[in-house]
C-alpha angles and dihedrals in degrees: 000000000000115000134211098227090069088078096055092069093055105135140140096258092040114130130251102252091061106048105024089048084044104057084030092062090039086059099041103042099035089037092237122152117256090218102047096051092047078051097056103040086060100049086049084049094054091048087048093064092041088057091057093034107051116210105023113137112222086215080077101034127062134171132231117206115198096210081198106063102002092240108153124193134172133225136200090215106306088343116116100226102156109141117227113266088033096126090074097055084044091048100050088037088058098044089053088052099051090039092049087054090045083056090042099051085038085057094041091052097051101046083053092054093050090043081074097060101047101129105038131072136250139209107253150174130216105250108188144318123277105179108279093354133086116227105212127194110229108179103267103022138000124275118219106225098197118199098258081051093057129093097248098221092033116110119217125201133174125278085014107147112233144166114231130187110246093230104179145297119262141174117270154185093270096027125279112354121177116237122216138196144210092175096054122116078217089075095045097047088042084051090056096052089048090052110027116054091192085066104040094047090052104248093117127043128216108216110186141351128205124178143202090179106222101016117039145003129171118195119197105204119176128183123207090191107100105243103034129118105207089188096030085054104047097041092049130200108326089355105278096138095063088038085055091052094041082051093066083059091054089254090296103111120068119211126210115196118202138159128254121240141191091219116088095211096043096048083041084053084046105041096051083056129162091052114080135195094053134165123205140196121184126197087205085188098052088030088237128146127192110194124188128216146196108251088247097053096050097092091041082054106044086045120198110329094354089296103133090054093049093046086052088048095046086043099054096026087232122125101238122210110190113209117196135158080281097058134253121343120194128189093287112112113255090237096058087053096054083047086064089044098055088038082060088045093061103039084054087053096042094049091055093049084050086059098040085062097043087059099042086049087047086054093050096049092047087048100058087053104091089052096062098059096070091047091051081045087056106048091052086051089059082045 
């Protein structure tokens, strides 16, 4: 194994074995060109000697790099201008720079590892804090978990273990850097193959995903293989496959399994599970569905916030109406309706205050007519 302090005893009397066995392991066993490094040590020796000899142009000057024994020397064309004492600035110019391409290979190596598992998700730990971001360890290297990758109503602390999605590797403000998500359907469909066999082996689909992270997903899963159970496998006896999965959220996503079907009114019933009792009719052509509900099912239905009803929508890619004894309920909230509502309430209100003070202010001017004759009298009388 190559070692670091090779590099320390570079100097321009050193003798073969060191230098030469030294650049020679750095090539073979980081996989750098020898050439390339013997390039770039010259050119930061070069700069090197600018730095302490203001106004040279390198178009005059050039370096020469014995790979044998590591002596530099520089030349102001053929000129031999190197200054004494020269070889220990070349020597830790050359150590930074071999060490700067070791960092940089290590780095390469390790982005290309983990360009293999974009896709999938890792085990990881948060690291530390940057800002709105989340720095998460991730085993080699370290994963960026930017705000619009995070779960909204989830709390992170140091040192919490957590899986993360590996979303992709972008360029950053400091080079490549590898995202990472937590409110990705990418997580959740990784943590189903990791918990479900059925799934990962391929026995089982996973159709489609949608997510409310934090709050609601519902999965649609389908099995063309004859005995199979798609929902049955993937929520597991007495459902401690799902709750394995719901775990990994903290317990705050719920997570609806249903099973995906060709036909467009049985996947719309299911989707809109867990309400029961439902009737749909699809406008194949519009891609609309009214559905019609018992009166007690209607809030089970419509979900928090309309939220059962838009997942269903997002799931089936079908615009849902929900009719119940009430009318007609679209995809809006039910609290944002009776907001409306209310809003309506209070411009009615205020329209009939403002009224009531036109005709009082009617009265009052009607009123302090009379007063004004005898003053008018009396100014004809001065007359």
């Amino acid at each position: 194994m190559w070692e670091k302090t090779h590099i320390f005893n570079i100097m321009p009397a050193i003798q073969r074995s060191e230098f030469a066995l030294a650049l020679n392991q750095v090539a073979t066993e980081r996989g750098i060109d020898l050439e390339v490094v013997l390039d770039t040590v010259k050119n930061a020796i070069l700069a090197a000697y600018r730095k302490d000899h203001p106004g040279v142009e390198s178009e005059e000057y050039s370096v020469t790099l014995d790979p044998n024994t590591g002596e530099a020397k520089v030349f102001l064309k053929e000129e031999d201008v190197t200054p004494p004492g020269f070889g220990r600035i070349a020597a830790q110019t050359a150590k930074q720079v071999i060490l700067q391409k070791i960092r940089e290979k290590e780095k390469e190596a390790i982005l290309s590892d983990y360009r293999l598992k974009v896709g999938t998700i890792v085990n990881g730990m948060v690291l530390r804090f940057a800002g709105p971001n989340i720095i998460v360890d991730i085993g080699k290297t370290e994963g960026i978990m930017p705000p619009q990758e995070q779960i909204p109503n989830e709390k992170y602390h140091l040192n919490q273990r957590l899986a993360v999605y590996l979303s992709e590797i972008k360029e950053g403000l400091k080079g490549e850097e590898i995202v990472v998500s937590r409110a990705s359907n990418g997580l959740l469909e990784g943590l189903f193959k990791r918990e479900v066999p059925e799934v990962a082996q391929g026995s089982v689909e996973i159709k489609e995903i949608v997510r409310e992270p934090g709050a609601r997903a519902k999965v649609a899963v389908y099995s063309s293989q004859p005995g199979i159970d798609p929902v049955g496998s993937c929520v597991g006896q007495k459902g401690v496959r799902v709750q394995a999965i719901i775990q990994e959220f903290s317990g705050l996503e719920k997570i609806d399994i249903i099973q995906w079907q060709e036909n467009i009114k049985n996947y719309i019933t299911a989707s809109l599970s867990p309400a029961k009792n439902l009737k749909v009719e699809v406008n194949e052509k519009e891609k609309t569905a009214r559905v019609t509900v018992p009166e007690e099912e209607l809030s089970l239905t419509i979900g928090k916030d309309g939220q059962n009803v838009r997942l269903a929508s997002k799931l089936t890619e079908y615009r849902i109406e929900i009719e119940g004894q009430g009318g007609d309920v679209s995809e809006e909230p039910k609290e944002e309706m009776s907001e409306v509502s209310k809003e309506k309430k209070e411009e009615e209100k205020t329209s009939k205050v403002k009224k009531t003070k036109v005709t009082k202010a009617s009265k009052k001017k009607s009123s302090k007519k009379p007063e004004k004759k005898p003053k008018a009298e009396k100014k004809q009388k001065k007359v």
